[in-house]
mmCIF file of C-alpha atoms in Angstrom:
data_model
loop_
_atom_site.group_PDB
_atom_site.id
_atom_site.type_symbol
_atom_site.label_atom_id
_atom_site.label_comp_id
_atom_site.label_asym_id
_atom_site.label_seq_id
_atom_site.Cartn_x
_atom_site.Cartn_y
_atom_site.Cartn_z
ATOM 1 C CA MET A 641 85.418 16.554 37.613
ATOM 2 C CA ASN A 642 85.913 16.067 33.875
ATOM 3 C CA GLY A 643 82.367 17.246 33.157
ATOM 4 C CA ALA A 644 82.726 20.243 35.458
ATOM 5 C CA GLN A 645 86.036 21.240 33.922
ATOM 6 C CA ALA A 646 84.591 20.990 30.418
ATOM 7 C CA LEU A 647 81.640 23.134 31.476
ATOM 8 C CA VAL A 648 83.780 26.016 32.744
ATOM 9 C CA ALA A 649 86.386 25.883 29.986
ATOM 10 C CA GLY A 650 86.827 29.339 28.508
ATOM 11 C CA LEU A 651 84.791 31.138 31.169
ATOM 12 C CA PRO A 652 86.572 34.092 32.800
ATOM 13 C CA ARG A 653 87.475 33.935 36.509
ATOM 14 C CA THR A 654 86.030 30.417 36.735
ATOM 15 C CA ALA A 655 87.598 27.207 38.017
ATOM 16 C CA ALA A 656 86.214 23.756 38.754
ATOM 17 C CA ILE A 657 87.262 22.221 42.068
ATOM 18 C CA ALA A 658 86.068 19.268 44.151
ATOM 19 C CA LEU A 659 84.755 19.918 47.665
ATOM 20 C CA ASP A 660 83.152 17.741 50.323
ATOM 21 C CA VAL A 661 80.152 19.731 51.595
ATOM 22 C CA SER A 662 78.992 17.096 54.063
ATOM 23 C CA SER A 663 81.547 17.710 56.801
ATOM 24 C CA GLY A 664 82.277 21.446 56.900
ATOM 25 C CA ASN A 665 86.019 20.826 56.450
ATOM 26 C CA SER A 666 88.753 23.444 56.322
ATOM 27 C CA GLU A 667 88.976 23.449 52.507
ATOM 28 C CA LEU A 668 85.245 24.190 52.229
ATOM 29 C CA GLU A 669 85.606 26.974 54.784
ATOM 30 C CA SER A 670 88.578 28.547 53.023
ATOM 31 C CA GLN A 671 86.765 28.562 49.680
ATOM 32 C CA ILE A 672 83.649 30.189 51.160
ATOM 33 C CA ALA A 673 85.726 32.795 52.972
ATOM 34 C CA ALA A 674 87.541 33.710 49.746
ATOM 35 C CA HIS A 675 84.405 34.668 47.813
ATOM 36 C CA ASP A 676 81.792 37.436 47.886
ATOM 37 C CA LEU A 677 78.802 35.163 47.338
ATOM 38 C CA VAL A 678 77.985 31.466 47.672
ATOM 39 C CA ILE A 679 75.321 29.923 45.415
ATOM 40 C CA SER A 680 74.426 26.628 47.065
ATOM 41 C CA LEU A 681 72.771 24.137 44.711
ATOM 42 C CA VAL A 682 73.723 21.060 46.722
ATOM 43 C CA PRO A 683 71.039 18.832 48.329
ATOM 44 C CA TYR A 684 69.087 20.948 50.811
ATOM 45 C CA VAL A 685 70.274 18.948 53.849
ATOM 46 C CA TYR A 686 73.740 20.491 53.402
ATOM 47 C CA HIS A 687 72.658 24.128 53.134
ATOM 48 C CA ALA A 688 72.827 24.720 56.887
ATOM 49 C CA THR A 689 76.478 23.572 57.029
ATOM 50 C CA ILE A 690 77.400 25.992 54.245
ATOM 51 C CA ILE A 691 75.395 28.891 55.691
ATOM 52 C CA LYS A 692 76.962 28.509 59.137
ATOM 53 C CA ILE A 693 80.405 28.917 57.572
ATOM 54 C CA ALA A 694 79.142 31.850 55.490
ATOM 55 C CA ILE A 695 77.819 33.531 58.646
ATOM 56 C CA LYS A 696 81.217 33.107 60.302
ATOM 57 C CA HIS A 697 82.953 34.822 57.379
ATOM 58 C CA ARG A 698 80.139 37.286 56.554
ATOM 59 C CA VAL A 699 79.504 35.963 53.039
ATOM 60 C CA ASN A 700 76.068 36.216 51.376
ATOM 61 C CA VAL A 701 74.340 33.009 50.218
ATOM 62 C CA VAL A 702 71.761 32.168 47.545
ATOM 63 C CA THR A 703 69.858 28.857 47.327
ATOM 64 C CA THR A 704 66.956 27.639 45.190
ATOM 65 C CA SER A 705 65.529 25.507 48.019
ATOM 66 C CA TYR A 706 62.615 26.070 50.365
ATOM 67 C CA ILE A 707 63.497 27.564 53.731
ATOM 68 C CA SER A 708 63.732 24.546 56.027
ATOM 69 C CA ASP A 709 63.453 24.610 59.820
ATOM 70 C CA ALA A 710 67.255 24.277 59.990
ATOM 71 C CA LEU A 711 67.632 27.426 57.895
ATOM 72 C CA ARG A 712 65.018 29.378 59.877
ATOM 73 C CA GLU A 713 67.121 28.774 62.987
ATOM 74 C CA LEU A 714 69.952 30.665 61.288
ATOM 75 C CA ASP A 715 67.911 33.843 60.688
ATOM 76 C CA VAL A 716 69.049 35.643 63.845
ATOM 77 C CA PRO A 717 72.742 34.675 63.401
ATOM 78 C CA ALA A 718 72.558 35.805 59.744
ATOM 79 C CA ARG A 719 71.074 39.160 60.744
ATOM 80 C CA GLN A 720 73.687 39.596 63.449
ATOM 81 C CA ALA A 721 76.411 38.893 60.884
ATOM 82 C CA GLY A 722 74.780 41.329 58.455
ATOM 83 C CA ILE A 723 74.528 38.828 55.605
ATOM 84 C CA VAL A 724 71.682 37.969 53.256
ATOM 85 C CA VAL A 725 70.684 34.304 52.834
ATOM 86 C CA LEU A 726 68.306 34.432 49.895
ATOM 87 C CA ASN A 727 66.320 31.244 49.210
ATOM 88 C CA GLU A 728 63.523 29.970 46.946
ATOM 89 C CA VAL A 729 64.825 31.582 43.747
ATOM 90 C CA GLY A 730 64.458 28.752 41.234
ATOM 91 C CA VAL A 731 61.351 27.812 39.284
ATOM 92 C CA ASP A 732 59.335 26.056 41.996
ATOM 93 C CA PRO A 733 59.932 27.745 44.315
ATOM 94 C CA GLY A 734 60.874 30.976 42.603
ATOM 95 C CA VAL A 735 59.069 31.840 39.389
ATOM 96 C CA ASP A 736 55.840 30.780 41.087
ATOM 97 C CA HIS A 737 56.317 33.364 43.851
ATOM 98 C CA SER A 738 56.928 36.216 41.412
ATOM 99 C CA TYR A 739 53.682 35.701 39.518
ATOM 100 C CA ALA A 740 51.511 34.740 42.481
ATOM 101 C CA VAL A 741 52.536 37.893 44.326
ATOM 102 C CA LYS A 742 51.947 39.961 41.180
ATOM 103 C CA LYS A 743 48.405 38.695 40.562
ATOM 104 C CA ILE A 744 47.342 38.782 44.198
ATOM 105 C CA GLY A 745 48.643 42.343 44.514
ATOM 106 C CA GLU A 746 46.683 43.430 41.437
ATOM 107 C CA VAL A 747 43.489 41.844 42.756
ATOM 108 C CA HIS A 748 43.834 43.485 46.162
ATOM 109 C CA ALA A 749 44.628 46.878 44.579
ATOM 110 C CA LYS A 750 41.292 46.717 42.724
ATOM 111 C CA GLY A 751 39.347 45.817 45.865
ATOM 112 C CA GLY A 752 39.001 42.102 45.078
ATOM 113 C CA LYS A 753 39.816 39.085 47.170
ATOM 114 C CA VAL A 754 41.030 35.545 46.519
ATOM 115 C CA THR A 755 38.291 33.101 47.393
ATOM 116 C CA PRO A 756 37.192 29.529 46.725
ATOM 117 C CA ASP A 757 34.310 28.826 44.381
ATOM 118 C CA GLU A 758 31.785 26.039 44.742
ATOM 119 C CA ARG A 759 31.964 25.566 40.967
ATOM 120 C CA LEU A 760 35.527 24.245 41.277
ATOM 121 C CA PRO A 761 36.244 20.793 42.688
ATOM 122 C CA LEU A 762 38.984 20.781 45.304
ATOM 123 C CA ILE A 763 41.676 19.511 42.987
ATOM 124 C CA GLU A 764 41.206 22.518 40.700
ATOM 125 C CA ALA A 765 41.905 24.967 43.495
ATOM 126 C CA TYR A 766 45.604 24.285 43.077
ATOM 127 C CA ARG A 767 47.700 27.399 43.251
ATOM 128 C CA ASN A 768 50.983 26.131 41.894
ATOM 129 C CA ILE A 769 51.758 23.257 39.563
ATOM 130 C CA LEU A 770 55.103 22.096 38.227
ATOM 131 C CA HIS A 771 55.756 19.348 35.759
ATOM 132 C CA LEU A 772 59.044 18.224 34.271
ATOM 133 C CA ILE A 773 58.988 15.612 31.559
ATOM 134 C CA ALA A 774 60.472 14.639 28.241
ATOM 135 C CA GLU A 775 58.298 14.455 25.146
ATOM 136 C CA HIS A 776 59.945 11.086 24.563
ATOM 137 C CA ALA A 777 59.263 9.672 28.059
ATOM 138 C CA ASN A 778 57.742 6.454 26.773
ATOM 139 C CA ASN A 779 58.392 4.551 29.968
ATOM 140 C CA PRO A 780 56.336 3.448 33.009
ATOM 141 C CA LEU A 781 56.974 6.692 34.900
ATOM 142 C CA SER A 782 56.107 8.941 31.931
ATOM 143 C CA PHE A 783 59.129 10.817 33.151
ATOM 144 C CA LYS A 784 62.811 11.233 32.405
ATOM 145 C CA PHE A 785 65.610 12.452 34.610
ATOM 146 C CA SER A 786 67.909 15.374 33.921
ATOM 147 C CA TRP A 787 69.233 15.109 37.464
ATOM 148 C CA SER A 788 69.435 12.395 40.117
ATOM 149 C CA PRO A 789 66.301 10.216 40.218
ATOM 150 C CA ARG A 790 66.737 10.072 43.987
ATOM 151 C CA GLY A 791 65.571 13.631 44.557
ATOM 152 C CA ALA A 792 62.750 13.335 42.035
ATOM 153 C CA LEU A 793 61.374 10.169 43.626
ATOM 154 C CA LEU A 794 61.718 11.383 47.206
ATOM 155 C CA SER A 795 59.835 14.558 46.257
ATOM 156 C CA GLN A 796 56.870 12.261 45.586
ATOM 157 C CA PHE A 797 57.210 10.662 49.018
ATOM 158 C CA ASN A 798 56.397 13.761 51.077
ATOM 159 C CA SER A 799 53.369 14.201 53.261
ATOM 160 C CA ALA A 800 51.075 17.138 52.489
ATOM 161 C CA ARG A 801 49.101 19.762 54.386
ATOM 162 C CA PHE A 802 46.684 22.268 52.907
ATOM 163 C CA LEU A 803 43.665 24.418 53.714
ATOM 164 C CA SER A 804 40.211 23.419 52.506
ATOM 165 C CA GLU A 805 37.352 25.673 53.598
ATOM 166 C CA ASN A 806 39.482 26.844 56.543
ATOM 167 C CA LYS A 807 40.118 23.283 57.678
ATOM 168 C CA GLU A 808 43.653 21.935 57.842
ATOM 169 C CA VAL A 809 43.929 18.687 55.906
ATOM 170 C CA ASP A 810 46.844 16.293 56.460
ATOM 171 C CA ILE A 811 47.745 13.562 53.971
ATOM 172 C CA SER A 812 50.430 11.020 54.872
ATOM 173 C CA ASN A 813 53.240 10.288 52.454
ATOM 174 C CA LYS A 814 51.973 6.755 51.917
ATOM 175 C CA GLU A 815 48.485 8.004 51.006
ATOM 176 C CA LEU A 816 49.434 11.080 48.994
ATOM 177 C CA LEU A 817 49.839 9.655 45.498
ATOM 178 C CA GLY A 818 46.638 7.675 45.851
ATOM 179 C CA ILE A 819 44.559 10.872 45.822
ATOM 180 C CA ALA A 820 45.934 12.280 42.551
ATOM 181 C CA GLN A 821 43.105 13.547 40.354
ATOM 182 C CA PRO A 822 42.828 14.762 36.745
ATOM 183 C CA TYR A 823 43.900 18.369 36.228
ATOM 184 C CA TYR A 824 43.304 20.280 32.985
ATOM 185 C CA VAL A 825 45.927 22.773 31.846
ATOM 186 C CA LYS A 826 45.454 22.855 28.079
ATOM 187 C CA GLU A 827 44.714 20.585 25.134
ATOM 188 C CA GLY A 828 47.294 17.919 24.416
ATOM 189 C CA TYR A 829 48.261 17.176 28.021
ATOM 190 C CA ASP A 830 46.860 14.387 30.189
ATOM 191 C CA PHE A 831 47.839 15.539 33.678
ATOM 192 C CA VAL A 832 46.950 14.522 37.202
ATOM 193 C CA ALA A 833 47.684 16.611 40.305
ATOM 194 C CA TYR A 834 48.190 16.024 44.004
ATOM 195 C CA PRO A 835 49.032 18.273 47.002
ATOM 196 C CA ASN A 836 52.690 19.104 47.605
ATOM 197 C CA ARG A 837 54.202 19.575 51.063
ATOM 198 C CA ASN A 838 52.816 22.201 53.444
ATOM 199 C CA SER A 839 50.661 24.806 51.692
ATOM 200 C CA ILE A 840 49.256 26.400 54.846
ATOM 201 C CA PRO A 841 52.005 29.005 55.461
ATOM 202 C CA PHE A 842 51.458 30.427 51.977
ATOM 203 C CA ARG A 843 48.244 32.105 53.038
ATOM 204 C CA LYS A 844 50.458 34.311 55.203
ATOM 205 C CA PHE A 845 53.427 34.430 52.788
ATOM 206 C CA TYR A 846 51.197 35.562 49.907
ATOM 207 C CA ALA A 847 49.129 37.907 52.133
ATOM 208 C CA ILE A 848 45.755 36.307 51.324
ATOM 209 C CA PRO A 849 44.070 35.979 54.753
ATOM 210 C CA GLU A 850 40.686 35.926 52.982
ATOM 211 C CA ALA A 851 41.494 32.650 51.167
ATOM 212 C CA ASP A 852 40.032 29.683 53.001
ATOM 213 C CA THR A 853 41.323 27.158 50.455
ATOM 214 C CA VAL A 854 45.047 27.196 49.674
ATOM 215 C CA ILE A 855 46.732 24.278 47.928
ATOM 216 C CA ARG A 856 50.096 24.055 46.202
ATOM 217 C CA GLY A 857 50.473 20.923 44.159
ATOM 218 C CA SER A 858 52.568 18.816 41.846
ATOM 219 C CA LEU A 859 51.629 17.854 38.325
ATOM 220 C CA ARG A 860 52.462 14.580 36.588
ATOM 221 C CA TYR A 861 51.271 12.715 33.559
ATOM 222 C CA LYS A 862 48.426 10.287 34.146
ATOM 223 C CA GLY A 863 49.738 6.988 35.487
ATOM 224 C CA ASN A 864 52.878 8.360 37.110
ATOM 225 C CA PRO A 865 51.591 8.738 40.695
ATOM 226 C CA ALA A 866 50.051 5.258 40.691
ATOM 227 C CA PHE A 867 53.287 3.719 39.463
ATOM 228 C CA VAL A 868 55.428 5.561 42.025
ATOM 229 C CA LYS A 869 52.932 4.536 44.724
ATOM 230 C CA ALA A 870 53.493 0.915 43.729
ATOM 231 C CA LEU A 871 57.250 1.423 44.114
ATOM 232 C CA ILE A 872 56.589 2.879 47.576
ATOM 233 C CA ASP A 873 54.323 -0.045 48.541
ATOM 234 C CA LEU A 874 57.051 -2.463 47.454
ATOM 235 C CA GLY A 875 59.705 -0.683 49.548
ATOM 236 C CA TRP A 876 61.794 0.698 46.681
ATOM 237 C CA LEU A 877 61.890 4.222 48.167
ATOM 238 C CA ASP A 878 63.440 2.955 51.414
ATOM 239 C CA THR A 879 66.642 4.909 52.095
ATOM 240 C CA GLU A 880 67.891 2.705 54.955
ATOM 241 C CA PRO A 881 70.946 0.480 54.330
ATOM 242 C CA LYS A 882 70.201 -3.244 53.996
ATOM 243 C CA ASP A 883 72.811 -5.728 55.229
ATOM 244 C CA TRP A 884 71.598 -8.304 52.732
ATOM 245 C CA LEU A 885 71.781 -6.009 49.703
ATOM 246 C CA GLU A 886 75.118 -6.962 48.145
ATOM 247 C CA PRO A 887 76.542 -7.284 44.629
ATOM 248 C CA GLY A 888 75.853 -10.638 43.023
ATOM 249 C CA LEU A 889 72.094 -10.677 43.619
ATOM 250 C CA THR A 890 69.803 -10.612 40.623
ATOM 251 C CA TRP A 891 67.025 -8.043 40.357
ATOM 252 C CA ALA A 892 64.485 -10.803 40.958
ATOM 253 C CA GLU A 893 66.314 -11.919 44.097
ATOM 254 C CA VAL A 894 66.479 -8.361 45.414
ATOM 255 C CA LEU A 895 62.748 -7.943 44.847
ATOM 256 C CA GLN A 896 61.999 -11.332 46.445
ATOM 257 C CA ILE A 897 63.804 -10.387 49.662
ATOM 258 C CA ALA A 898 62.428 -6.839 49.708
ATOM 259 C CA ILE A 899 58.782 -7.885 49.457
ATOM 260 C CA GLY A 900 58.932 -11.306 51.129
ATOM 261 C CA ALA A 901 57.962 -13.401 48.116
ATOM 262 C CA GLU A 902 58.236 -17.181 48.410
ATOM 263 C CA THR A 903 60.679 -17.498 45.511
ATOM 264 C CA SER A 904 62.320 -15.296 42.904
ATOM 265 C CA THR A 905 60.296 -16.693 40.022
ATOM 266 C CA GLU A 906 58.271 -14.106 38.140
ATOM 267 C CA SER A 907 54.980 -15.787 39.047
ATOM 268 C CA ALA A 908 55.797 -15.741 42.778
ATOM 269 C CA LEU A 909 56.951 -12.128 42.578
ATOM 270 C CA ILE A 910 53.793 -11.042 40.745
ATOM 271 C CA LEU A 911 51.580 -12.777 43.300
ATOM 272 C CA ARG A 912 53.278 -10.951 46.165
ATOM 273 C CA VAL A 913 53.257 -7.608 44.325
ATOM 274 C CA GLN A 914 49.507 -7.909 43.827
ATOM 275 C CA GLU A 915 49.035 -8.697 47.523
ATOM 276 C CA LEU A 916 50.968 -5.599 48.586
ATOM 277 C CA CYS A 917 49.740 -3.075 46.024
ATOM 278 C CA HIS A 918 45.967 -3.720 45.973
ATOM 279 C CA PHE A 919 45.495 -2.635 42.374
ATOM 280 C CA PRO A 920 41.992 -1.244 41.744
ATOM 281 C CA THR A 921 41.495 -3.020 38.400
ATOM 282 C CA GLU A 922 42.983 -5.836 36.375
ATOM 283 C CA ALA A 923 44.014 -3.334 33.708
ATOM 284 C CA GLU A 924 45.910 -1.232 36.268
ATOM 285 C CA SER A 925 47.562 -4.353 37.626
ATOM 286 C CA GLU A 926 48.730 -5.331 34.164
ATOM 287 C CA ARG A 927 49.999 -1.806 33.404
ATOM 288 C CA ILE A 928 52.117 -1.557 36.534
ATOM 289 C CA LEU A 929 53.406 -5.138 36.332
ATOM 290 C CA ASN A 930 54.476 -4.462 32.751
ATOM 291 C CA GLY A 931 56.254 -1.368 33.997
ATOM 292 C CA LEU A 932 58.105 -3.258 36.714
ATOM 293 C CA ARG A 933 59.099 -5.808 34.075
ATOM 294 C CA TRP A 934 60.293 -3.035 31.742
ATOM 295 C CA ILE A 935 62.525 -1.596 34.462
ATOM 296 C CA GLY A 936 63.943 -5.078 34.928
ATOM 297 C CA LEU A 937 62.842 -5.822 38.474
ATOM 298 C CA PHE A 938 61.718 -9.378 37.586
ATOM 299 C CA SER A 939 64.866 -10.165 35.608
ATOM 300 C CA THR A 940 67.717 -12.566 36.338
ATOM 301 C CA GLU A 941 70.322 -9.943 35.477
ATOM 302 C CA GLN A 942 72.634 -8.903 38.283
ATOM 303 C CA ALA A 943 71.358 -5.850 40.134
ATOM 304 C CA ILE A 944 73.366 -2.625 40.160
ATOM 305 C CA VAL A 945 73.745 -2.372 43.930
ATOM 306 C CA ARG A 946 74.475 1.183 45.036
ATOM 307 C CA GLY A 947 74.853 2.482 48.563
ATOM 308 C CA SER A 948 73.265 -0.602 50.187
ATOM 309 C CA SER A 949 69.769 0.953 50.021
ATOM 310 C CA LEU A 950 66.846 -0.070 47.848
ATOM 311 C CA LEU A 951 66.281 3.514 46.691
ATOM 312 C CA ASP A 952 69.860 4.089 45.549
ATOM 313 C CA THR A 953 69.925 0.694 43.849
ATOM 314 C CA LEU A 954 66.689 1.467 41.996
ATOM 315 C CA CYS A 955 68.063 4.893 41.006
ATOM 316 C CA ALA A 956 71.111 3.281 39.415
ATOM 317 C CA GLN A 957 68.780 1.323 37.153
ATOM 318 C CA LEU A 958 66.542 4.306 36.387
ATOM 319 C CA GLU A 959 69.555 6.418 35.421
ATOM 320 C CA LYS A 960 70.482 3.755 32.900
ATOM 321 C CA LYS A 961 67.007 3.415 31.414
ATOM 322 C CA MET A 962 65.352 6.824 31.867
ATOM 323 C CA SER A 963 67.964 9.486 31.232
ATOM 324 C CA TYR A 964 67.642 12.030 28.452
ATOM 325 C CA GLN A 965 69.063 11.034 25.091
ATOM 326 C CA ARG A 966 70.532 13.254 22.416
ATOM 327 C CA GLY A 967 67.818 15.247 20.637
ATOM 328 C CA GLU A 968 65.266 15.012 23.453
ATOM 329 C CA ARG A 969 63.890 18.002 25.314
ATOM 330 C CA ASP A 970 62.164 18.527 28.631
ATOM 331 C CA LEU A 971 59.154 20.609 29.636
ATOM 332 C CA VAL A 972 58.444 22.773 32.649
ATOM 333 C CA MET A 973 54.728 23.419 33.171
ATOM 334 C CA LEU A 974 53.721 25.791 35.947
ATOM 335 C CA GLN A 975 50.242 27.123 36.619
ATOM 336 C CA HIS A 976 48.439 29.230 39.195
ATOM 337 C CA LYS A 977 44.672 29.211 39.369
ATOM 338 C CA PHE A 978 42.926 31.911 41.389
ATOM 339 C CA VAL A 979 39.229 32.473 41.948
ATOM 340 C CA VAL A 980 38.657 36.196 42.516
ATOM 341 C CA GLU A 981 35.590 37.808 44.069
ATOM 342 C CA TRP A 982 35.095 41.490 43.248
ATOM 343 C CA GLN A 983 33.373 44.084 45.401
ATOM 344 C CA ASP A 984 30.083 43.703 43.508
ATOM 345 C CA GLY A 985 30.006 39.959 44.275
ATOM 346 C CA ALA A 986 31.025 38.861 40.764
ATOM 347 C CA LYS A 987 33.499 35.963 40.602
ATOM 348 C CA GLU A 988 36.159 35.304 37.978
ATOM 349 C CA THR A 989 38.776 32.584 37.572
ATOM 350 C CA TYR A 990 42.270 33.470 36.390
ATOM 351 C CA THR A 991 45.198 31.288 35.441
ATOM 352 C CA SER A 992 48.870 32.129 34.996
ATOM 353 C CA THR A 993 50.709 29.475 32.989
ATOM 354 C CA LEU A 994 54.343 28.826 32.114
ATOM 355 C CA GLU A 995 54.930 26.317 29.325
ATOM 356 C CA LEU A 996 58.672 26.171 28.763
ATOM 357 C CA TYR A 997 60.433 23.624 26.544
ATOM 358 C CA GLY A 998 64.115 22.863 26.648
ATOM 359 C CA ASP A 999 66.430 23.176 23.673
ATOM 360 C CA PRO A 1000 67.599 19.726 22.444
ATOM 361 C CA ASN A 1001 70.879 21.359 21.403
ATOM 362 C CA GLY A 1002 71.212 23.695 24.349
ATOM 363 C CA TYR A 1003 69.887 24.215 27.858
ATOM 364 C CA SER A 1004 67.072 22.152 29.299
ATOM 365 C CA ALA A 1005 63.901 23.912 30.430
ATOM 366 C CA MET A 1006 64.773 23.083 34.017
ATOM 367 C CA ALA A 1007 68.273 24.509 33.639
ATOM 368 C CA LYS A 1008 66.905 27.701 32.057
ATOM 369 C CA SER A 1009 64.083 28.291 34.537
ATOM 370 C CA VAL A 1010 66.016 27.425 37.702
ATOM 371 C CA GLY A 1011 69.392 28.714 36.582
ATOM 372 C CA MET A 1012 68.177 32.014 35.151
ATOM 373 C CA THR A 1013 66.052 32.833 38.210
ATOM 374 C CA CYS A 1014 68.899 31.997 40.553
ATOM 375 C CA SER A 1015 71.466 33.977 38.557
ATOM 376 C CA ILE A 1016 69.206 37.042 38.382
ATOM 377 C CA ALA A 1017 68.691 36.946 42.149
ATOM 378 C CA ALA A 1018 72.425 36.513 42.705
ATOM 379 C CA GLN A 1019 73.226 39.479 40.448
ATOM 380 C CA LEU A 1020 70.694 41.680 42.256
ATOM 381 C CA LEU A 1021 72.340 40.741 45.518
ATOM 382 C CA LEU A 1022 75.831 41.427 44.193
ATOM 383 C CA ASP A 1023 74.650 44.772 42.774
ATOM 384 C CA ARG A 1024 73.403 45.748 46.231
ATOM 385 C CA HIS A 1025 69.875 46.286 44.917
ATOM 386 C CA GLU A 1026 67.959 48.229 47.556
ATOM 387 C CA THR A 1027 65.429 45.460 48.185
ATOM 388 C CA PHE A 1028 68.106 42.811 48.669
ATOM 389 C CA LYS A 1029 70.119 44.587 51.352
ATOM 390 C CA THR A 1030 68.086 43.483 54.371
ATOM 391 C CA PRO A 1031 70.083 40.830 56.265
ATOM 392 C CA GLY A 1032 68.587 37.536 57.405
ATOM 393 C CA VAL A 1033 67.188 34.310 55.952
ATOM 394 C CA LEU A 1034 64.835 35.518 53.215
ATOM 395 C CA ALA A 1035 62.521 34.333 50.433
ATOM 396 C CA PRO A 1036 60.844 36.473 47.722
ATOM 397 C CA TYR A 1037 57.294 36.748 49.029
ATOM 398 C CA ARG A 1038 57.000 40.546 48.656
ATOM 399 C CA LYS A 1039 56.335 42.660 45.576
ATOM 400 C CA GLU A 1040 59.523 44.649 46.149
ATOM 401 C CA MET A 1041 61.584 41.467 45.795
ATOM 402 C CA CYS A 1042 59.475 39.680 43.195
ATOM 403 C CA ASP A 1043 59.132 42.488 40.654
ATOM 404 C CA PRO A 1044 62.829 42.959 39.783
ATOM 405 C CA ILE A 1045 63.296 39.195 39.439
ATOM 406 C CA ARG A 1046 60.161 38.789 37.299
ATOM 407 C CA GLU A 1047 60.976 41.745 35.054
ATOM 408 C CA ARG A 1048 64.437 40.398 34.297
ATOM 409 C CA LEU A 1049 63.088 36.883 33.714
ATOM 410 C CA GLU A 1050 60.680 38.234 31.114
ATOM 411 C CA GLN A 1051 63.579 39.894 29.319
ATOM 412 C CA GLU A 1052 65.088 36.404 29.050
ATOM 413 C CA GLY A 1053 61.875 34.941 27.599
ATOM 414 C CA ILE A 1054 60.649 33.227 30.751
ATOM 415 C CA LYS A 1055 57.116 34.456 31.371
ATOM 416 C CA MET A 1056 53.836 33.145 32.753
ATOM 417 C CA VAL A 1057 50.841 33.964 30.572
ATOM 418 C CA GLU A 1058 47.791 35.256 32.442
ATOM 419 C CA LYS A 1059 44.298 34.406 31.222
ATOM 420 C CA LEU A 1060 40.704 34.953 32.361
ATOM 421 C CA VAL A 1061 39.112 31.511 32.021
ATOM 422 C CA ALA A 1062 35.722 31.894 33.714
#
């Protein structure tokens, strides 16, 4: 609460309060009922609880999350209540929608179509890439956390579905990071990319029925997916409570039990890690083992046990070692890549790229890109903008919704730069 109170100090009509959003209690309900709009930035699993209360009291809601199945089930009740539940208005999703819809609309208006190109390997057909990282992320993950590591790590433990030459391709969450491939954005960055969640509905959402290859992906620095995959193989992303995971254990003892090593000595732990992870080369083995050592997972220090799960316990350590420090800044990198075929048969490749750095003495890039998009959407809703009056569970997939958000974002200096690259 101290941090929240400091944040709102001096702001008009603003107060910091503590609420439990997990149970739908009476205090939560009374607060929702007393306001004109709810902006829900809590973990997505709690959105449905909040929206159900908002429907009861006819209060509009804005979230930055994807529309989940639980939220889709609330579309009819929201329409019956006459409220708008506007979702996917952050950076990814959010900014990506605004510029994808813009470019696709321009192509269609000129008689073109979005199509794959045999000149591009599959990995370069990615439609949407996001990367968040500190310049100073000199750690095994090549990544730093401006929010809970839990969400960031679990986002890399999703399965994926996408379209490739009109065939649906499914990749399991345990296989996903193993297929990451190099992806070029611009000089100075060494990125790899891999598919992200279910891309298939976006052929319909973006109105590109002609596209037989549609992939939305995630972008990370080289080495990150392989390291996170090793953590997955070793069980560190397991969210289930463990009866044996109690304070007093060392990190080495926790790892020994988790992976079934013979002893907690470093040599025994390394042997078992190598058996479970199947590193492709000796150099890769050494890199990842050094990373595990850097995190402290082989050490005899007492583990920071949190929540009785391996994931939460690991996150406690990552927060200590991989949080942003004073003077560091983050980066949001977002790119679309479209291959366009014109009516005369000519093909061109276009990119739209957002390269946004945070301010070491101000807002992070993630705070600016997510927060500004969300606040613009909320203001449009409060202003009763014509496009945002239709009740129901919505996301900005149409030009009429995307344009006013994009135009206001550009006024705030958040803009994707379009370029003809081939």
